[in-house]
Amino acid sequence: MLIFIIIVNNTLKSSLPTVLSTETQTLASRAFESIKSDIIAGRLSQGSKIVESDLALKYGISRGPLREAIHRLEQIRLVVRVPHAGSRVVALDSKMIEDIYVARECLEGMAARLAARHMTGEDIRSLMELLNQHERDIGKAEGKFYFQSEGNIDFHYRIAVASQNRWILDNLNGELYQLIRMCRHQSGQAPARPQISLEQHRQIASAIAFRDEELAELLMRRHISGAWKIVKTILEEKHE
Amino acid sequence: MLIFIIIVNNTLKSSLPTVLSTETQTLASRAFESIKSDIIAGRLSQGSKIVESDLALKYGISRGPLREAIHRLEQIRLVVRVPHAGSRVVALDSKMIEDIYVARECLEGMAARLAARHMTGEDIRSLMELLNQHERDIGKAEGKFYFQSEGNIDFHYRIAVASQNRWILDNLNGELYQLIRMCRHQSGQAPARPQISLEQHRQIASAIAFRDEELAELLMRRHISGAWKIVKTILEEKHE
DNA sequence: TTAACCTTTATTGTCAACAATTATTATTTA
DNA sequence: TAAATAATAATTGTTGACAATAAAGGTTAA
């Protein structure tokens, strides 16, 4: 039996499922979660080879459930696998990151549109409150990119949930956000322009409050393509 | 090393990977393909329970690779699985089909935009030729919904490929198109308004040829949301 | 008769050994 | 010395048996 302890940070309550961490019932699930966080945090470095027996030993389980975990990691694109030749941690290059941002742009744009359609008044109030919380966090925890970064994803996650579209939600939460996190953990953390980002979030929330689907989608798409442009320049600088 | 063989049918050359039939190397892959086509064709009916040992016996393999096949089917959403309780073939309800069409709308919209950016002159000529072929097919094979239906997906597939975005391509080709096929195979085949559909495809191709990204995306989104409206009315009629 | 509990059965989860494949190294030959 | 080839080692794919869990059915008590 394995017990997960949920640490509630009173200054920043996160609604992300990563934290709630439903006490997983099967060895494969637990291995999946462990390896996933190892990859995202960079403890398993990009492009490094994954040997089944090694990892099985490391986690104290047999190769069966570990294989299942790897297959699931392959699905969410944290691992690439070639038959008979083994699997490696994904290596994110510039093109791949661009693809991720472009996919996010259209999916989250649609999510914002649907959120404007489906969110209840209570949902919207709660969303506004989250943004206020973010504002306070920015003031307090200057330079603490981690919290800011998670808070950022938190906003986007709420929109994705509010879309009430399982495909969109699963894609964003199951694959794209993970890779964004991974990307940040490695390339010197966060984009770090919290005020601008917060302001854009406020505009999106406002459009949702006014039930302006068109505008909500438009603003979200701009917000994300803008984020990509910044990431891109950072990557290009780094490349020299 | 893996070699793809493209079989060219002279009356209807399909660029779909379903046809190129990569000679799969592993038992799990073969089982995956077999079960997938069984589900899509309705030989495994929606919502029916999947018992590992039964299927293993049926395909003459052991439970190990069969489990892997089921996991992969779960990823592409043809199967839903609950831990310790087994897995069932997905049961498509109206809401789920709507979600699929909405996801398609934004992903393919973006794909059309990107196609307008990336397609070469040769690509565009080939696309036009495909549409001419479709026109001939409509004239010839009246009522042969299968060809029309596959031809329809064929057009969309080319756009997705031309987007040069792996996420978008994989999502469409790996998950959404499969479910659309499945949906058609069951609910009395095709939407059957080939001329209108063809005309809309022509408009999209034209926008791509003019490198009008904005228009290409707009037209594609209309095309798909229009298709959903028709499917929706059919479903509602059927429900009575 | 119904509800709770226990027993049985069917099914999934896990394991360790075996087979097949690929990568590596050593050896031979030009 | 370099290239090609064969032997070896490492790793993945596959199998059948065993353990754990959940569903089904029957039994007992209120």
Coordinates of C-alpha atoms (C1' of nucleotides) in Angstrom, one line a residue:
Chain A
M1 CA 0.0 0.0 0.0
L2 CA 1.3 3.4 -0.9
I3 CA -0.1 6.6 0.6
F4 CA 0.3 9.9 -1.1
I5 CA 0.3 13.0 1.0
I6 CA -1.2 16.0 -0.4
I7 CA 0.6 19.1 0.5
V8 CA -1.6 22.1 0.4
N9 CA 0.2 25.4 -0.1
N10 CA -2.1 28.0 1.4
T11 CA -0.8 30.8 -0.7
L12 CA -1.3 29.0 -4.0
K13 CA -4.0 26.4 -4.2
S14 CA -3.6 24.5 -7.4
S15 CA -6.4 22.7 -9.1
L16 CA -4.1 20.7 -11.2
P17 CA -4.5 16.9 -11.1
T18 CA -0.8 16.4 -10.9
V19 CA -1.0 17.4 -7.3
L20 CA -4.2 15.6 -6.3
S21 CA -2.5 12.5 -7.5
T22 CA -5.3 9.9 -7.1
E23 CA -3.8 7.1 -5.1
T24 CA -3.1 4.8 -8.1
Q25 CA -4.1 1.3 -7.7
T26 CA -1.8 -0.6 -10.1
L27 CA 2.0 -0.9 -10.3
A28 CA 2.0 0.2 -13.9
S29 CA 0.2 3.4 -13.0
R30 CA 2.6 4.2 -10.3
A31 CA 5.6 3.5 -12.4
F32 CA 4.0 5.7 -15.1
E33 CA 3.7 8.6 -12.8
S34 CA 7.2 8.2 -11.4
I35 CA 8.9 8.0 -14.7
K36 CA 6.8 10.9 -16.0
S37 CA 7.9 13.2 -13.3
D38 CA 11.4 12.0 -13.6
I39 CA 11.4 12.9 -17.3
I40 CA 9.6 16.3 -16.8
A41 CA 12.0 17.3 -14.0
G42 CA 15.0 16.2 -16.2
R43 CA 16.2 13.5 -13.9
L44 CA 16.0 11.3 -17.0
S45 CA 17.7 13.5 -19.5
Q46 CA 16.3 14.1 -23.0
G47 CA 17.3 11.5 -25.6
S48 CA 18.7 9.1 -23.0
K49 CA 18.1 5.4 -23.6
I50 CA 15.5 3.6 -21.5
V51 CA 16.4 0.1 -20.6
E52 CA 13.4 -1.9 -19.3
S53 CA 15.3 -4.2 -17.0
D54 CA 17.2 -1.3 -15.4
L55 CA 14.1 0.7 -14.7
A56 CA 12.3 -2.4 -13.5
L57 CA 15.1 -3.0 -11.0
K58 CA 15.1 0.7 -10.0
Y59 CA 11.4 0.8 -9.2
G60 CA 11.3 -2.7 -7.7
I61 CA 8.8 -4.2 -10.1
S62 CA 8.9 -6.7 -12.9
R63 CA 9.2 -5.9 -16.6
G64 CA 5.5 -6.5 -17.3
P65 CA 3.9 -3.4 -15.6
L66 CA 7.0 -1.4 -16.5
R67 CA 6.5 -2.1 -20.1
E68 CA 2.9 -0.9 -19.8
A69 CA 4.1 2.3 -18.2
I70 CA 6.5 2.9 -21.1
H71 CA 3.8 2.3 -23.6
R72 CA 1.7 4.9 -21.9
L73 CA 4.6 7.3 -21.9
E74 CA 4.9 6.7 -25.6
Q75 CA 1.3 7.7 -26.1
I76 CA 1.7 11.0 -24.4
R77 CA 4.9 11.6 -26.3
L78 CA 7.3 11.7 -23.5
V79 CA 9.1 8.6 -25.0
V80 CA 9.8 7.5 -28.5
R81 CA 10.0 3.8 -29.1
V82 CA 11.2 1.8 -32.1
P83 CA 10.3 -1.9 -32.3
H84 CA 13.0 -4.3 -31.2
A85 CA 15.4 -1.4 -30.6
G86 CA 14.2 0.1 -27.4
S87 CA 12.9 3.4 -26.3
R88 CA 14.4 6.8 -25.5
V89 CA 13.3 9.9 -23.7
V90 CA 12.0 12.4 -26.2
A91 CA 14.4 15.0 -27.4
L92 CA 12.6 18.3 -27.9
D93 CA 14.0 20.4 -30.8
S94 CA 12.8 23.8 -31.9
K95 CA 10.5 22.5 -34.6
M96 CA 8.8 20.1 -32.1
I97 CA 8.2 22.9 -29.6
E98 CA 6.7 25.0 -32.3
D99 CA 4.4 22.2 -33.3
I100 CA 3.3 22.0 -29.7
Y101 CA 2.5 25.7 -29.5
V102 CA 0.7 25.7 -32.7
A103 CA -1.5 22.8 -31.6
R104 CA -2.1 24.5 -28.3
E105 CA -3.1 27.7 -30.2
C106 CA -5.9 26.1 -32.1
L107 CA -7.1 23.7 -29.3
E108 CA -7.0 26.3 -26.5
G109 CA -8.6 28.9 -28.8
M110 CA -11.5 26.5 -29.3
A111 CA -11.5 25.7 -25.6
A112 CA -11.8 29.5 -24.8
R113 CA -14.7 29.7 -27.2
L114 CA -16.5 26.8 -25.6
A115 CA -15.7 28.1 -22.1
A116 CA -17.5 31.3 -23.0
R117 CA -20.5 29.2 -23.9
H118 CA -20.5 26.8 -21.0
M119 CA -19.0 28.5 -17.9
T120 CA -21.5 29.3 -15.2
G121 CA -21.5 32.6 -13.3
E122 CA -19.9 30.8 -10.4
D123 CA -17.2 29.4 -12.6
I124 CA -16.4 32.8 -13.9
R125 CA -16.3 34.4 -10.5
S126 CA -13.9 31.6 -9.4
L127 CA -11.8 32.2 -12.4
M128 CA -11.5 35.9 -11.6
E129 CA -10.6 35.1 -8.1
L130 CA -7.8 32.9 -9.4
L131 CA -6.4 35.8 -11.4
N132 CA -6.5 38.0 -8.3
Q133 CA -4.6 35.4 -6.5
H134 CA -2.0 35.3 -9.3
E135 CA -1.6 39.1 -9.0
R136 CA -0.9 38.8 -5.3
D137 CA 1.6 35.9 -6.0
I138 CA 3.4 38.0 -8.5
G139 CA 3.8 40.8 -6.0
K140 CA 5.0 38.5 -3.3
A141 CA 7.0 35.8 -4.9
E142 CA 9.1 37.8 -7.3
G143 CA 11.4 35.6 -9.3
K144 CA 9.8 32.4 -8.1
F145 CA 9.2 31.2 -11.5
Y146 CA 8.0 27.8 -10.5
F147 CA 4.8 29.0 -8.8
Q148 CA 4.2 31.5 -11.5
S149 CA 4.6 28.9 -14.2
E150 CA 2.3 26.5 -12.5
G151 CA -0.2 29.3 -11.9
N152 CA -0.1 30.0 -15.5
I153 CA -0.9 26.5 -16.5
D154 CA -3.6 26.5 -13.8
F155 CA -5.5 29.2 -15.7
H156 CA -5.2 27.4 -19.0
Y157 CA -6.3 24.2 -17.3
R158 CA -9.5 25.7 -16.0
I159 CA -10.4 26.9 -19.5
A160 CA -9.7 23.5 -20.9
V161 CA -12.0 21.9 -18.2
A162 CA -14.7 24.4 -18.9
S163 CA -14.7 23.6 -22.6
Q164 CA -16.5 20.3 -21.6
N165 CA -14.9 18.7 -24.5
R166 CA -13.0 15.5 -23.5
W167 CA -10.8 15.5 -26.6
I168 CA -9.6 19.0 -26.1
L169 CA -9.1 18.5 -22.4
D170 CA -7.3 15.2 -22.7
N171 CA -5.0 16.6 -25.4
L172 CA -4.0 19.6 -23.5
N173 CA -3.8 18.1 -20.1
G174 CA -2.5 14.7 -21.1
E175 CA 0.1 15.7 -23.6
L176 CA 0.7 19.3 -24.4
Y177 CA 1.0 20.7 -20.9
Q178 CA 3.4 18.0 -19.8
L179 CA 5.7 18.8 -22.7
I180 CA 5.4 22.5 -21.9
R181 CA 6.4 21.8 -18.3
M182 CA 9.3 19.7 -19.5
C183 CA 10.4 22.4 -21.8
R184 CA 10.4 25.0 -19.0
H185 CA 12.2 22.8 -16.5
Q186 CA 15.1 22.6 -18.8
S187 CA 15.4 25.8 -20.8
G188 CA 16.0 28.0 -17.7
Q189 CA 12.5 27.9 -16.3
A190 CA 9.8 30.5 -17.2
P191 CA 9.1 33.0 -19.9
A192 CA 8.9 35.6 -17.1
R193 CA 6.7 38.4 -18.2
P194 CA 4.0 37.8 -15.6
Q195 CA 2.3 41.2 -15.7
I196 CA 1.6 41.0 -19.5
S197 CA 0.5 37.4 -19.2
L198 CA -1.8 38.2 -16.3
E199 CA -3.3 41.1 -18.2
Q200 CA -4.0 38.9 -21.2
H201 CA -5.6 36.3 -18.9
R202 CA -7.8 39.1 -17.6
Q203 CA -8.9 40.1 -21.1
I204 CA -9.8 36.5 -21.9
A205 CA -11.7 36.1 -18.7
S206 CA -13.6 39.3 -19.5
A207 CA -14.5 38.1 -23.0
I208 CA -15.8 34.9 -21.4
A209 CA -17.8 36.9 -18.9
F210 CA -19.4 38.8 -21.7
R211 CA -20.1 35.5 -23.5
D212 CA -18.2 36.8 -26.5
E213 CA -17.0 33.5 -28.0
E214 CA -15.4 35.0 -31.0
L215 CA -13.3 37.4 -28.9
A216 CA -12.4 34.8 -26.3
E217 CA -11.0 32.5 -29.0
L218 CA -9.2 35.3 -30.8
L219 CA -7.5 36.6 -27.6
M220 CA -6.5 33.1 -26.5
R221 CA -4.9 32.4 -29.8
R222 CA -3.0 35.7 -29.7
H223 CA -1.9 35.0 -26.2
I224 CA -0.4 31.6 -27.1
S225 CA 1.2 32.6 -30.4
G226 CA 2.7 35.5 -28.5
A227 CA 4.1 33.2 -25.9
W228 CA 5.6 31.1 -28.7
K229 CA 7.3 34.1 -30.2
I230 CA 9.0 34.8 -26.9
V231 CA 10.1 31.2 -26.4
K232 CA 11.4 31.2 -29.9
T233 CA 13.7 34.1 -29.5
I234 CA 14.9 32.7 -26.2
L235 CA 15.7 29.4 -28.0
E236 CA 17.5 31.2 -30.8
E237 CA 19.6 33.2 -28.4
K238 CA 20.5 30.1 -26.6
H239 CA 21.6 28.4 -29.8
E240 CA 24.5 30.8 -30.2
Chain B
M1 CA 14.7 -0.7 -40.9
L2 CA 11.1 -0.3 -42.0
I3 CA 10.0 0.1 -45.6
F4 CA 6.6 1.5 -46.6
I5 CA 5.1 0.2 -49.7
I6 CA 2.5 2.4 -51.4
I7 CA 0.0 0.5 -53.4
V8 CA -1.4 2.7 -56.1
N9 CA -5.0 2.0 -57.2
N10 CA -5.4 3.5 -60.7
T11 CA -9.1 4.4 -60.3
L12 CA -8.8 5.8 -56.8
K13 CA -5.3 6.3 -55.5
S14 CA -5.5 6.6 -51.8
S15 CA -2.8 8.2 -49.8
L16 CA -4.2 6.8 -46.6
P17 CA -1.9 4.7 -44.4
T18 CA -4.6 2.2 -43.8
V19 CA -3.9 1.0 -47.3
L20 CA -0.2 1.0 -47.4
S21 CA -0.4 -1.7 -44.8
T22 CA 3.1 -1.6 -43.2
E23 CA 3.9 -5.2 -42.7
T24 CA 3.9 -5.1 -38.9
Q25 CA 6.7 -6.8 -37.2
T26 CA 5.3 -7.6 -33.8
L27 CA 2.4 -9.7 -32.6
A28 CA 1.1 -6.8 -30.6
S29 CA 1.0 -4.5 -33.6
R30 CA -0.8 -7.1 -35.7
A31 CA -3.4 -7.7 -33.0
F32 CA -3.8 -4.0 -32.7
E33 CA -4.5 -3.6 -36.4
S34 CA -6.9 -6.5 -36.4
I35 CA -8.9 -5.5 -33.4
K36 CA -9.0 -1.9 -34.7
S37 CA -10.5 -2.9 -38.0
D38 CA -12.9 -5.2 -36.2
I39 CA -14.1 -2.4 -34.1
I40 CA -14.4 0.1 -36.9
A41 CA -16.3 -2.3 -39.1
G42 CA -18.6 -3.1 -36.2
R43 CA -17.6 -6.8 -35.9
L44 CA -16.9 -5.9 -32.3
S45 CA -20.0 -4.0 -31.4
Q46 CA -20.0 -0.8 -29.4
G47 CA -20.0 -1.1 -25.7
S48 CA -19.3 -4.9 -25.8
K49 CA -17.0 -6.2 -23.2
I50 CA -13.5 -7.2 -24.2
V51 CA -12.1 -10.2 -22.3
E52 CA -8.4 -10.6 -22.7
S53 CA -8.2 -14.4 -22.6
D54 CA -11.0 -14.7 -25.2
L55 CA -9.3 -12.4 -27.7
A56 CA -5.9 -14.0 -27.1
L57 CA -7.4 -17.3 -28.0
K58 CA -9.2 -15.9 -31.0
Y59 CA -6.0 -14.3 -32.4
G60 CA -3.8 -17.2 -31.4
I61 CA -1.4 -15.2 -29.2
S62 CA -0.8 -15.0 -25.5
R63 CA -2.2 -12.4 -23.2
G64 CA 1.0 -10.3 -23.1
P65 CA 1.0 -8.8 -26.6
L66 CA -2.7 -8.7 -26.6
R67 CA -2.7 -6.5 -23.5
E68 CA -0.4 -4.2 -25.3
A69 CA -2.7 -4.0 -28.2
I70 CA -5.6 -3.1 -26.0
H71 CA -3.6 -0.4 -24.3
R72 CA -2.9 1.1 -27.6
L73 CA -6.5 0.9 -28.6
E74 CA -7.3 2.7 -25.4
Q75 CA -5.0 5.5 -26.3
I76 CA -6.7 6.1 -29.6
R77 CA -10.0 6.0 -27.8
L78 CA -11.5 3.0 -29.5
V79 CA -11.5 1.2 -26.1
V80 CA -12.3 2.4 -22.6
R81 CA -10.7 0.6 -19.7
V82 CA -11.2 0.7 -16.0
P83 CA -8.6 -0.8 -13.7
H84 CA -9.3 -4.3 -12.4
A85 CA -12.7 -4.2 -14.2
G86 CA -11.8 -4.8 -17.8
S87 CA -12.3 -2.9 -21.0
R88 CA -15.1 -2.3 -23.4
V89 CA -15.4 -1.1 -27.0
V90 CA -16.2 2.6 -26.9
A91 CA -19.9 3.5 -27.1
L92 CA -20.3 6.6 -29.2
D93 CA -23.1 8.8 -28.1
S94 CA -24.2 12.1 -29.6
K95 CA -22.2 14.2 -27.2
M96 CA -19.0 12.3 -28.0
I97 CA -19.5 12.6 -31.7
E98 CA -20.0 16.4 -31.3
D99 CA -16.8 16.6 -29.3
I100 CA -15.0 14.8 -32.1
Y101 CA -16.3 17.2 -34.8
V102 CA -15.5 20.2 -32.7
A103 CA -12.0 19.0 -32.1
R104 CA -11.7 18.3 -35.8
E105 CA -13.0 21.8 -36.6
C106 CA -10.2 23.6 -34.8
L107 CA -7.4 21.1 -35.7
E108 CA -8.2 20.9 -39.4
G109 CA -8.8 24.6 -39.5
M110 CA -5.3 25.1 -38.4
A111 CA -4.1 22.3 -40.7
A112 CA -5.6 24.2 -43.7
R113 CA -3.9 27.4 -42.6
L114 CA -0.6 25.6 -42.4
A115 CA -1.2 23.8 -45.6
A116 CA -1.6 27.1 -47.3
R117 CA 1.7 28.1 -45.9
H118 CA 3.7 24.9 -46.7
M119 CA 2.2 23.2 -49.8
T120 CA 4.4 23.3 -52.8
G121 CA 3.1 24.0 -56.3
E122 CA 3.3 20.4 -57.1
D123 CA 1.4 19.5 -53.9
I124 CA -1.4 21.8 -54.9
R125 CA -1.6 20.5 -58.5
S126 CA -1.8 17.0 -57.1
L127 CA -4.5 18.0 -54.7
M128 CA -6.5 19.5 -57.5
E129 CA -6.1 16.4 -59.5
L130 CA -7.5 14.4 -56.6
L131 CA -10.6 16.5 -56.6
N132 CA -11.0 16.0 -60.3
Q133 CA -10.8 12.3 -59.6
H134 CA -13.4 12.6 -56.9
E135 CA -15.7 14.3 -59.4
R136 CA -15.4 11.5 -61.8
D137 CA -16.0 9.0 -59.1
I138 CA -19.2 10.7 -58.0
G139 CA -20.5 10.5 -61.6
K140 CA -19.5 6.9 -62.0
A141 CA -20.1 5.3 -58.7
E142 CA -23.4 6.7 -57.7
G143 CA -24.5 5.5 -54.3
K144 CA -21.2 3.8 -53.6
F145 CA -20.8 5.6 -50.4
Y146 CA -17.7 3.7 -49.3
F147 CA -15.5 5.1 -52.0
Q148 CA -17.0 8.6 -51.6
S149 CA -16.5 8.4 -47.9
E150 CA -12.9 7.3 -48.1
G151 CA -12.2 9.8 -50.8
N152 CA -13.5 12.5 -48.5
I153 CA -11.2 11.5 -45.7
D154 CA -8.4 11.3 -48.3
F155 CA -8.7 15.0 -49.0
H156 CA -8.7 15.8 -45.4
Y157 CA -5.7 13.5 -44.8
R158 CA -3.7 15.3 -47.4
I159 CA -4.3 18.7 -45.8
A160 CA -3.3 17.2 -42.4
V161 CA 0.0 15.9 -43.9
A162 CA 0.7 19.2 -45.6
S163 CA 0.4 21.0 -42.3
Q164 CA 3.8 19.4 -41.4
N165 CA 2.7 19.4 -37.8
R166 CA 3.1 16.0 -36.2
W167 CA 0.7 16.7 -33.4
I168 CA -2.1 17.7 -35.6
L169 CA -1.5 14.9 -38.1
D170 CA -1.3 12.3 -35.4
N171 CA -4.4 13.5 -33.7
L172 CA -6.4 13.5 -36.9
N173 CA -5.1 10.4 -38.5
G174 CA -4.5 8.4 -35.3
E175 CA -7.7 9.1 -33.5
L176 CA -10.3 11.3 -35.0
Y177 CA -10.5 9.9 -38.5
Q178 CA -10.8 6.3 -37.0
L179 CA -13.8 7.3 -35.0
I180 CA -15.4 9.1 -37.9
R181 CA -15.0 6.0 -39.9
M182 CA -16.5 3.9 -37.1
C183 CA -19.4 6.3 -36.8
R184 CA -20.1 6.1 -40.5
H185 CA -19.9 2.3 -40.7
Q186 CA -22.7 2.1 -38.2
S187 CA -25.0 4.9 -38.7
G188 CA -26.0 3.9 -42.3
Q189 CA -22.8 5.0 -44.0
A190 CA -22.2 8.4 -45.5
P191 CA -23.6 11.9 -45.2
A192 CA -24.2 11.7 -48.9
R193 CA -24.1 15.2 -50.3
P194 CA -21.1 14.7 -52.5
Q195 CA -21.5 17.6 -54.8
I196 CA -21.7 20.2 -52.0
S197 CA -18.8 18.6 -50.2
L198 CA -16.7 18.5 -53.4
E199 CA -17.4 22.2 -54.1
Q200 CA -16.3 23.1 -50.6
H201 CA -13.2 21.1 -51.0
R202 CA -12.5 23.0 -54.2
Q203 CA -12.9 26.3 -52.4
I204 CA -10.5 25.3 -49.8
A205 CA -8.0 24.1 -52.3
S206 CA -8.4 27.4 -54.1
A207 CA -7.7 29.4 -51.0
I208 CA -4.6 27.3 -50.4
A209 CA -3.5 27.9 -54.0
F210 CA -3.8 31.7 -53.4
R211 CA -1.8 31.3 -50.1
D212 CA -4.8 32.8 -48.2
E213 CA -4.2 31.2 -44.8
E214 CA -7.1 33.1 -43.2
L215 CA -9.6 32.0 -45.8
A216 CA -8.4 28.4 -45.9
E217 CA -8.9 28.1 -42.2
L218 CA -12.2 29.8 -42.2
L219 CA -13.6 27.6 -45.1
M220 CA -12.3 24.4 -43.5
R221 CA -14.0 25.2 -40.2
R222 CA -17.3 26.0 -41.9
H223 CA -17.0 22.8 -43.9
I224 CA -16.6 20.7 -40.8
S225 CA -19.1 22.4 -38.6
G226 CA -21.6 22.1 -41.5
A227 CA -20.9 18.4 -41.7
W228 CA -21.6 18.1 -38.0
K229 CA -24.9 19.9 -38.3
I230 CA -26.0 17.3 -41.0
V231 CA -24.8 14.4 -38.9
K232 CA -26.6 15.8 -35.9
T233 CA -30.0 16.0 -37.7
I234 CA -29.5 12.5 -38.9
L235 CA -28.8 11.3 -35.4
E236 CA -31.8 13.1 -34.0
E237 CA -34.1 11.7 -36.7
K238 CA -32.8 8.2 -35.9
H239 CA -33.4 8.7 -32.2
E240 CA -37.2 8.7 -32.8
Chain C
dT1 C1' -39.3 -11.2 1.5
dT2 C1' -35.4 -8.5 1.8
dA3 C1' -30.9 -7.3 3.2
dA4 C1' -26.4 -8.3 4.6
dC5 C1' -22.7 -11.4 4.5
dC6 C1' -19.9 -15.0 2.9
dT7 C1' -18.3 -18.2 -0.8
dT8 C1' -17.3 -19.1 -5.4
dT9 C1' -16.0 -17.9 -9.9
dA10 C1' -14.3 -15.2 -13.6
dT11 C1' -11.1 -11.7 -14.9
dT12 C1' -7.3 -8.7 -14.5
dG13 C1' -2.6 -7.7 -12.6
dT14 C1' 2.1 -9.5 -11.9
dC15 C1' 5.9 -12.3 -12.3
dA16 C1' 10.0 -15.0 -13.9
dA17 C1' 11.7 -17.8 -17.6
dC18 C1' 12.3 -18.4 -22.5
dA19 C1' 12.7 -17.0 -27.6
dA20 C1' 13.9 -13.7 -31.1
dT21 C1' 16.1 -9.8 -32.5
dT22 C1' 19.5 -6.2 -32.6
dA23 C1' 23.9 -4.2 -31.3
dT24 C1' 28.6 -5.1 -30.1
dT25 C1' 32.9 -7.1 -30.3
dA26 C1' 36.3 -10.1 -32.0
dT27 C1' 38.2 -12.4 -35.9
dT28 C1' 39.5 -13.1 -40.4
dT29 C1' 40.7 -11.7 -45.0
dA30 C1' 42.0 -8.6 -48.6
Chain D
dT1 C1' 45.2 -1.0 -42.0
dA2 C1' 40.4 -1.4 -43.4
dA3 C1' 36.4 -3.9 -44.5
dA4 C1' 33.7 -7.7 -44.2
dT5 C1' 32.1 -11.5 -41.5
dA6 C1' 31.1 -14.4 -37.7
dA7 C1' 30.5 -15.1 -32.7
dT8 C1' 29.0 -13.0 -28.5
dA9 C1' 26.4 -10.2 -25.4
dA10 C1' 22.6 -7.2 -24.3
dT11 C1' 17.8 -6.1 -24.9
dT12 C1' 13.3 -6.6 -26.4
dG13 C1' 9.3 -9.6 -27.5
dT14 C1' 6.5 -13.6 -25.9
dT15 C1' 4.7 -17.1 -23.0
dG16 C1' 2.3 -19.6 -19.3
dA17 C1' 1.7 -19.8 -14.4
dC18 C1' 0.4 -17.5 -10.2
dA19 C1' -1.6 -13.7 -7.2
dA20 C1' -5.0 -10.2 -6.4
dT21 C1' -9.1 -8.0 -7.3
dA22 C1' -13.9 -7.5 -8.4
dA23 C1' -18.3 -9.5 -9.9
dA24 C1' -21.9 -13.2 -9.2
dG25 C1' -24.5 -16.2 -6.7
dG26 C1' -26.1 -18.5 -2.8
dT27 C1' -26.9 -18.7 2.2
dT28 C1' -28.4 -17.0 6.5
dA29 C1' -30.7 -13.8 9.6
dA30 C1' -33.9 -10.2 10.6

